Coordinates of N, CA and C in Angstrom, one line a residue:
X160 N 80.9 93.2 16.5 CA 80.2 92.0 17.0 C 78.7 92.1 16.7
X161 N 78.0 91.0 16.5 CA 76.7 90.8 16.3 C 75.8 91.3 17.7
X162 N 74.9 91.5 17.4 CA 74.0 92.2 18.6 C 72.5 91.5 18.6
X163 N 72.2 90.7 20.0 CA 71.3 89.8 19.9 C 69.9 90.5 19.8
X164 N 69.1 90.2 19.6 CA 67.6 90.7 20.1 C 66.5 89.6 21.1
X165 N 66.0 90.6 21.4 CA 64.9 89.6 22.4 C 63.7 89.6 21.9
X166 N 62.6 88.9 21.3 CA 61.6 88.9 21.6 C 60.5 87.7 22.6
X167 N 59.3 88.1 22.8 CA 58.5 87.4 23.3 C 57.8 86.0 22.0
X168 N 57.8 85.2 22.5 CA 57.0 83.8 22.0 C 55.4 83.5 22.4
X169 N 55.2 83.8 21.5 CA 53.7 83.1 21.5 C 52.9 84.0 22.4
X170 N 52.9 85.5 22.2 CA 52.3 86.3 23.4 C 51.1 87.4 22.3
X171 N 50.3 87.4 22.6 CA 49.1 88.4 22.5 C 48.4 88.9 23.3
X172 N 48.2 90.3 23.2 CA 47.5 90.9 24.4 C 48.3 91.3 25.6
X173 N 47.8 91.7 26.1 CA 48.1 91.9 27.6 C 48.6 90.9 28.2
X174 N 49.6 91.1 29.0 CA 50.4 90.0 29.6 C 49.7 90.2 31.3
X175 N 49.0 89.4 31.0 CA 47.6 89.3 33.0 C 48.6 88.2 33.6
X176 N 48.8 89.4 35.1 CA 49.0 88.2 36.0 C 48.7 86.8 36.4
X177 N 49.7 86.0 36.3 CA 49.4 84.3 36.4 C 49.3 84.0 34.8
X178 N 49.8 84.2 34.0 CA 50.1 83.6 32.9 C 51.5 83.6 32.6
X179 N 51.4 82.5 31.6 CA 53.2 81.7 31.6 C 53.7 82.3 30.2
X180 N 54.2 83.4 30.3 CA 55.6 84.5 29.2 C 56.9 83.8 28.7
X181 N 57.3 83.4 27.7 CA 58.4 82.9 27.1 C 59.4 84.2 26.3
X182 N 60.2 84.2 26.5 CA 60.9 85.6 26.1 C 62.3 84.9 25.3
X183 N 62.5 84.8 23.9 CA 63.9 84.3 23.2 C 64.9 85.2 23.2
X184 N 66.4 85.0 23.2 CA 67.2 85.5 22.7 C 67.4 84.7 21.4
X185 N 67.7 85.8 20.4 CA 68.5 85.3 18.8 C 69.1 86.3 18.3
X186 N 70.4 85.2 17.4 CA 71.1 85.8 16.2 C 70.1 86.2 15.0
X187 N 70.8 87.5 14.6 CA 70.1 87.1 13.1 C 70.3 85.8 12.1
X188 N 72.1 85.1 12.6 CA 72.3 84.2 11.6 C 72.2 82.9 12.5
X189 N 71.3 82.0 11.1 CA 71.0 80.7 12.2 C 72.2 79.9 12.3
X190 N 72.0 79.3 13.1 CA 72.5 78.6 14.3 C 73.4 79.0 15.1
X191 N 73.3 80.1 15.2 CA 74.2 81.1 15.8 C 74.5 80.0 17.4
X192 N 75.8 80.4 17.8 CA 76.2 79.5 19.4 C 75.2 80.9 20.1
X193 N 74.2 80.1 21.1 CA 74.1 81.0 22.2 C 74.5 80.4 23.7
X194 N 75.4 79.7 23.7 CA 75.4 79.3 24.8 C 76.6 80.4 25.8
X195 N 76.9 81.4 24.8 CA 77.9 82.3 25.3 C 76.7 84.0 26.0
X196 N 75.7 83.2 25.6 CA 74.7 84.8 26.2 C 73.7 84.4 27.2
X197 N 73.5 85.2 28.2 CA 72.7 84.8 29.3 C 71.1 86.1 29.2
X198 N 70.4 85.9 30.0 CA 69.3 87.0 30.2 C 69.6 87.8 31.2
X199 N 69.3 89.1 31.0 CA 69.4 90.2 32.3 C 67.9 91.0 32.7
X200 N 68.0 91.2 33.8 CA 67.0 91.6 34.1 C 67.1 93.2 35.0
X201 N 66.9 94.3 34.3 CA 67.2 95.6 35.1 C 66.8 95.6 36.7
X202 N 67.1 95.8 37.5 CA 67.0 95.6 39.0 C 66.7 97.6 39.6
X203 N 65.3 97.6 39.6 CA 65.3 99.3 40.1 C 65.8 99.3 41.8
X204 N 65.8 97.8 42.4 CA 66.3 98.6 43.8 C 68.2 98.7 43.4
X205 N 68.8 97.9 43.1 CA 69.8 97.9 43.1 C 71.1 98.5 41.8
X206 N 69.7 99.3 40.8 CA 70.0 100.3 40.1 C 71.0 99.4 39.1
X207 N 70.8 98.3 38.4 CA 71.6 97.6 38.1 C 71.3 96.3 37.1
X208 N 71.9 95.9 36.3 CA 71.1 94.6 35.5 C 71.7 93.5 36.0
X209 N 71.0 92.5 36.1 CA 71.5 91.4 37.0 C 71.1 89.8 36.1
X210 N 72.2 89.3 35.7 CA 71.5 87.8 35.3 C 71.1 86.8 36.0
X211 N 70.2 86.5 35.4 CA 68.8 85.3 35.5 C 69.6 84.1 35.0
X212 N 70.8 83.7 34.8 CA 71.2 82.9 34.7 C 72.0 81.7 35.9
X213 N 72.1 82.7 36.8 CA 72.8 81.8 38.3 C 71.6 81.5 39.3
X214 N 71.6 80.2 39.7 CA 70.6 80.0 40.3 C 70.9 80.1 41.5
X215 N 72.2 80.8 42.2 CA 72.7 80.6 43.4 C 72.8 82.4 44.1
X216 N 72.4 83.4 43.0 CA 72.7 84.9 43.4 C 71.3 85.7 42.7
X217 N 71.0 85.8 43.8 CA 70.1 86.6 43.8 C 68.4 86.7 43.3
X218 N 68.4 85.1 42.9 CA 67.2 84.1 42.3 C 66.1 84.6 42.9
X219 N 66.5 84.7 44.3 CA 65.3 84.5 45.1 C 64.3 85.6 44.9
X220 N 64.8 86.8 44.1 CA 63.9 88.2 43.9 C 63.3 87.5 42.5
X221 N 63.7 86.7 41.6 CA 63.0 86.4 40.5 C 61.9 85.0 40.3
X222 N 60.8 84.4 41.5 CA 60.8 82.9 41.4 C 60.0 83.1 40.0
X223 N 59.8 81.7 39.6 CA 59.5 81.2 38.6 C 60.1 81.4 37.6
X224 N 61.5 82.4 37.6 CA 61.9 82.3 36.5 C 62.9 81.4 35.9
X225 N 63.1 80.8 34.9 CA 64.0 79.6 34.4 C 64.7 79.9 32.7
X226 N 65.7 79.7 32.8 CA 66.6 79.9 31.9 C 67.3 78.9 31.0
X227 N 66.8 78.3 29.9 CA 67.4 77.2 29.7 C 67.7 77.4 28.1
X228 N 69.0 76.4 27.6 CA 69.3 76.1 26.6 C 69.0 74.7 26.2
X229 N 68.4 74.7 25.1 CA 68.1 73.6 24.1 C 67.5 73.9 22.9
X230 N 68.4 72.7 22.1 CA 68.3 72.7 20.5 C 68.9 74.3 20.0
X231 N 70.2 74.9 20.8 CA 70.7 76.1 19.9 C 69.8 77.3 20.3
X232 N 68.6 77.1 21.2 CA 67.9 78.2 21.7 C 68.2 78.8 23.2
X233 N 68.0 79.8 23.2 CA 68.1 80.5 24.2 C 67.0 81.2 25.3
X234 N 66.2 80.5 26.1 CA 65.1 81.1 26.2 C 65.0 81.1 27.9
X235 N 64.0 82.2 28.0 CA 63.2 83.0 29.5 C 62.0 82.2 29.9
X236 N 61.6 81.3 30.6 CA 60.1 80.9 30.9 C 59.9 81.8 32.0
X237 N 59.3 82.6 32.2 CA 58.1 82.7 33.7 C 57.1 82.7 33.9
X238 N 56.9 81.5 34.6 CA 55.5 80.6 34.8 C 55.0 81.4 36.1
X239 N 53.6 81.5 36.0 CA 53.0 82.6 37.0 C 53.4 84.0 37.2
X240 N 53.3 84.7 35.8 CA 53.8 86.1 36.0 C 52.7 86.9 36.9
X241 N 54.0 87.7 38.1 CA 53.7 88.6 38.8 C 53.8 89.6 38.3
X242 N 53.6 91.0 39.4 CA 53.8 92.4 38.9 C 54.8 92.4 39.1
X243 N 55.7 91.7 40.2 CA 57.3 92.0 40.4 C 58.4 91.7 39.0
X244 N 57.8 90.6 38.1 CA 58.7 90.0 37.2 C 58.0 91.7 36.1
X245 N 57.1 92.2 36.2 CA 57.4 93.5 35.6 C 58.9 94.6 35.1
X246 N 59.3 95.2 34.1 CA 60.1 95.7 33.9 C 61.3 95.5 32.5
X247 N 62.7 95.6 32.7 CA 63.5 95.6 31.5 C 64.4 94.4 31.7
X248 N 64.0 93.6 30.4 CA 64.8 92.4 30.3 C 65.5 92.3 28.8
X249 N 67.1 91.9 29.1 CA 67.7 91.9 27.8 C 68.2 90.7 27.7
X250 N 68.8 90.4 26.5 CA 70.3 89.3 26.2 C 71.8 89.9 26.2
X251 N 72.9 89.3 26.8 CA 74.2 89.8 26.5 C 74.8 88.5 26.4
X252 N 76.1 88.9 25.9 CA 76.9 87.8 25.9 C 77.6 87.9 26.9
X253 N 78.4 86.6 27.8 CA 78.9 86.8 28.9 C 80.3 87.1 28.8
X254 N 80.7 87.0 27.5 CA 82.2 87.0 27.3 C 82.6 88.2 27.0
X255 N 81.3 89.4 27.2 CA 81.7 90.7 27.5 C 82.3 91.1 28.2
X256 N 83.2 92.0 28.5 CA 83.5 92.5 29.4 C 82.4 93.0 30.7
X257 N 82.7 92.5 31.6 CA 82.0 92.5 33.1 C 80.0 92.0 32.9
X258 N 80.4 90.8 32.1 CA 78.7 90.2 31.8 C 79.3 89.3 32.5
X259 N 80.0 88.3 33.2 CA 80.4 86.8 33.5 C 78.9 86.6 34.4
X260 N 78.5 85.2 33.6 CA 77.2 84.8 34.6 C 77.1 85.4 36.5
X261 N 76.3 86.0 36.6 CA 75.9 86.2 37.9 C 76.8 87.7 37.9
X262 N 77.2 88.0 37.3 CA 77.9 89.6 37.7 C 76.3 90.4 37.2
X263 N 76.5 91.8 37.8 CA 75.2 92.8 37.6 C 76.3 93.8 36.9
X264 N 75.5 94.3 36.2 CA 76.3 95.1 34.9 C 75.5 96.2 34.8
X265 N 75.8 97.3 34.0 CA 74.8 98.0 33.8 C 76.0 98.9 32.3
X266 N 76.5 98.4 31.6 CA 77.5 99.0 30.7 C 76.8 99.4 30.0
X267 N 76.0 100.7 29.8 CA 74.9 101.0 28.5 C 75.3 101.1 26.9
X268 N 77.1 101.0 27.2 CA 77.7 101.3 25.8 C 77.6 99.6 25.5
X269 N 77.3 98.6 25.4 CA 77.2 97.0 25.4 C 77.2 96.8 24.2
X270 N 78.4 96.7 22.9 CA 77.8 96.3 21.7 C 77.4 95.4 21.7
X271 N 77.5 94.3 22.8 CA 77.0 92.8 22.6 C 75.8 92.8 23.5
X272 N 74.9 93.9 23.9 CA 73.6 93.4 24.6 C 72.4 93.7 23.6
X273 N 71.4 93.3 23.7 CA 69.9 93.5 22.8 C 69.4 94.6 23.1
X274 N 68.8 94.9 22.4 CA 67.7 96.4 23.4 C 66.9 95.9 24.3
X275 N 66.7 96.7 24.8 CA 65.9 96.2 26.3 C 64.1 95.9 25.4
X276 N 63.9 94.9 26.3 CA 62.5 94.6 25.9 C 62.0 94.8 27.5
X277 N 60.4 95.6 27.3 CA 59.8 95.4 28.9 C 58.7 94.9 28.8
X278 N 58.8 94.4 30.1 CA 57.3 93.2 30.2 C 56.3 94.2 31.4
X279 N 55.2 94.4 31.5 CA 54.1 95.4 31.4 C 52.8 94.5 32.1
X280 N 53.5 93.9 33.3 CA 52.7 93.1 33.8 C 50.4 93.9 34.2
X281 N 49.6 92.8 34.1 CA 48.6 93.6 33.8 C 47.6 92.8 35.2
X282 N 47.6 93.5 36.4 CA 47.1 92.7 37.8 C 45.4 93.3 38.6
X283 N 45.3 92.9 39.3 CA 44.0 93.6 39.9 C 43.7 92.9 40.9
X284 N 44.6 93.2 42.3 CA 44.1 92.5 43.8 C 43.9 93.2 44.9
X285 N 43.9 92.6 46.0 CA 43.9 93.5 47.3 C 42.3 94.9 47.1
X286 N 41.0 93.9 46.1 CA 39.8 94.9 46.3 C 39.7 94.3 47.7
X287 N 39.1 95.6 48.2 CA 38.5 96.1 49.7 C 37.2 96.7 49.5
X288 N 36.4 96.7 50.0 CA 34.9 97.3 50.2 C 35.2 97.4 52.0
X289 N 35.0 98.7 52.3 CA 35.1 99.3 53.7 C 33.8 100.1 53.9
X290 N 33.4 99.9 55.3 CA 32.4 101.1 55.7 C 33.3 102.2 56.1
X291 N 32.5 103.2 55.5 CA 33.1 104.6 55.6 C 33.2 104.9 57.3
X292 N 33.7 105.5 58.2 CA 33.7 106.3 59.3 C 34.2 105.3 60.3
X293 N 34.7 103.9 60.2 CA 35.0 102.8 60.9 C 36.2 102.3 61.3
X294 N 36.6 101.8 62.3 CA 38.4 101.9 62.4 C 38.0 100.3 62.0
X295 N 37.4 99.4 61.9 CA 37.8 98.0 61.1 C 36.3 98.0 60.2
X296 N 36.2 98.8 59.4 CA 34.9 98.5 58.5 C 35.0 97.7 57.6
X297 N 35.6 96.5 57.9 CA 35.5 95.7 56.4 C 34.2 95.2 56.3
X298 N 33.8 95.1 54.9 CA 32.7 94.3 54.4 C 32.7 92.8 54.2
X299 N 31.8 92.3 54.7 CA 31.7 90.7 53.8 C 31.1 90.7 53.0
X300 N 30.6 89.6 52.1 CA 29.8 88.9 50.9 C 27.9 90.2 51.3
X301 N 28.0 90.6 51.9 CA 26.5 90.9 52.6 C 26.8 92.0 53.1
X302 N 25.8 93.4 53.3 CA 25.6 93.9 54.5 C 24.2 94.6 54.6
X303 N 23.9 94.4 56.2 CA 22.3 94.1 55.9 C 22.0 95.9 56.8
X304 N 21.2 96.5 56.8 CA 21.1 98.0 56.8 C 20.0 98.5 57.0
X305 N 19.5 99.2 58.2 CA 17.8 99.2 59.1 C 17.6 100.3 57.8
X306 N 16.2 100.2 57.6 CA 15.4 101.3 56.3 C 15.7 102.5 57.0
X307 N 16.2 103.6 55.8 CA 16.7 104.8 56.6 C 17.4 105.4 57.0
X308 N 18.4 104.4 57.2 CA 19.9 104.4 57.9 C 20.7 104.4 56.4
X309 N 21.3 105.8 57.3 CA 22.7 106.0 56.3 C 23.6 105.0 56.1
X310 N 24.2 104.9 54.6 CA 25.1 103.8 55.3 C 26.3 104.3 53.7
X311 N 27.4 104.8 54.2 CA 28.7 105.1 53.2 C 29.7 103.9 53.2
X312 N 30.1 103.4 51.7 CA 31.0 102.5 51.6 C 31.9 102.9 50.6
X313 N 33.1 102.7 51.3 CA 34.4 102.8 50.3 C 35.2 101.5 49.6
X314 N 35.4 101.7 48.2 CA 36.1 100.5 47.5 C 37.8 100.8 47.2
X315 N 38.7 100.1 47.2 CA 39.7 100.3 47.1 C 40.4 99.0 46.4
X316 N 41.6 98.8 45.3 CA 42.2 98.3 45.0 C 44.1 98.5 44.9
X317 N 44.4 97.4 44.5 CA 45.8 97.8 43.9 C 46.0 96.8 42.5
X318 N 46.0 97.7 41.4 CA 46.3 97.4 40.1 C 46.9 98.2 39.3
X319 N 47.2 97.7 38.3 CA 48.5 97.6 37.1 C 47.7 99.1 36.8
X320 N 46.7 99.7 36.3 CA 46.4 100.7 35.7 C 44.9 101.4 36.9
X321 N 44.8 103.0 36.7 CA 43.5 103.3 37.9 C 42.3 102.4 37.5
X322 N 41.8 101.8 38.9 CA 40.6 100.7 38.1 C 39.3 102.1 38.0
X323 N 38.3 101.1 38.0 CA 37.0 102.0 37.3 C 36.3 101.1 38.3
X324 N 35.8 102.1 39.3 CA 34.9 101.1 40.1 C 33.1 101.7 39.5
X325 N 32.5 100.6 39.8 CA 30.8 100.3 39.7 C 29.9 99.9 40.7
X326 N 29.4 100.6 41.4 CA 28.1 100.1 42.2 C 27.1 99.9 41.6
X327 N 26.4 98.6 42.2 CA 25.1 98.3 42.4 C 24.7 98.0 43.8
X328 N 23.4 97.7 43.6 CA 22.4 96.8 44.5 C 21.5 96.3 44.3
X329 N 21.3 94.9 45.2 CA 20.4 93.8 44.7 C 19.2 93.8 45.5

């Protein structure tokens, strides 16, 4: 059997949170039928690959993602990529043994799946500026400080890679 591949459509760079990722399955030979292959998505809580093709099992861990066929293509939109839509996405055919839309598979021997492609999401939220020694030291936009007086501030984030923090003052 033929063995699909996945790649990405129209992507350069870094794939930054809140931008809309297109991911194809294809034959090498054209016009190949794809309406027999669905997208999987590796699942790390449930140790398992699960398709993105039933909108009734298990959707709700994937929003924005949409699955459609047209014109002989076979494609992935996720509009507003998170860090969650991070991770291993393939093609299989369903008429594999134990692919049937909405089954979770994980058969690594799959002549009929693609190699895994991973999407590498790239984020930067939840900055915090805290006063140091404080049980609620959040900062606002300002903090105003008698001449003289010590004053220690901590920054903290949660992002895709360690950020690089920089102080000033104005």
């Amino acid at each position: 059997p033929e063995i699909p591949t996945v790649r990405l459509i129209d992507q350069e760079g870094p794939m930054l949170e809140g931008s809309y990722v297109t991911l194809e399955c294809l034959m090498d030979e054209d016009g190949a039928d794809m309406s027999r292959f669905t997208f999987q998505k590796y699942s790390r809580w449930l140790h398992s690959w699960v398709s993105l093709d039933d909108p009734d099992r298990l959707r709700c861990w994937f929003f924005d993602v949409n699955v459609t066929r047209a014109d002989g293509r076979l494609l992935l939109a996720i509009g507003a990529l998170q860090s969650w839509h991070a991770g291993a996405y393939r093609c299989v055919a369903t008429d594999a043994p134990g692919n049937a839309p909405g089954n979770a598979t994980d058969a690594p021997g799959n002549a009929t799946a693609s190699a895994e492609i991973s999407l590498r999401v790239e984020y930067l939220h939840s900055v915090l500026v805290t006063r140091a020694h404080t049980w609620c030291g959040t900062v606002g936009d300002s903090l105003a400080v008698m001449e003289g007086e010590d004053l220690e501030l901590q920054c903290s984030a949660a992002a895709s890679q360690p950020p690089e923090y920089e102080w000033s003052r104005q």
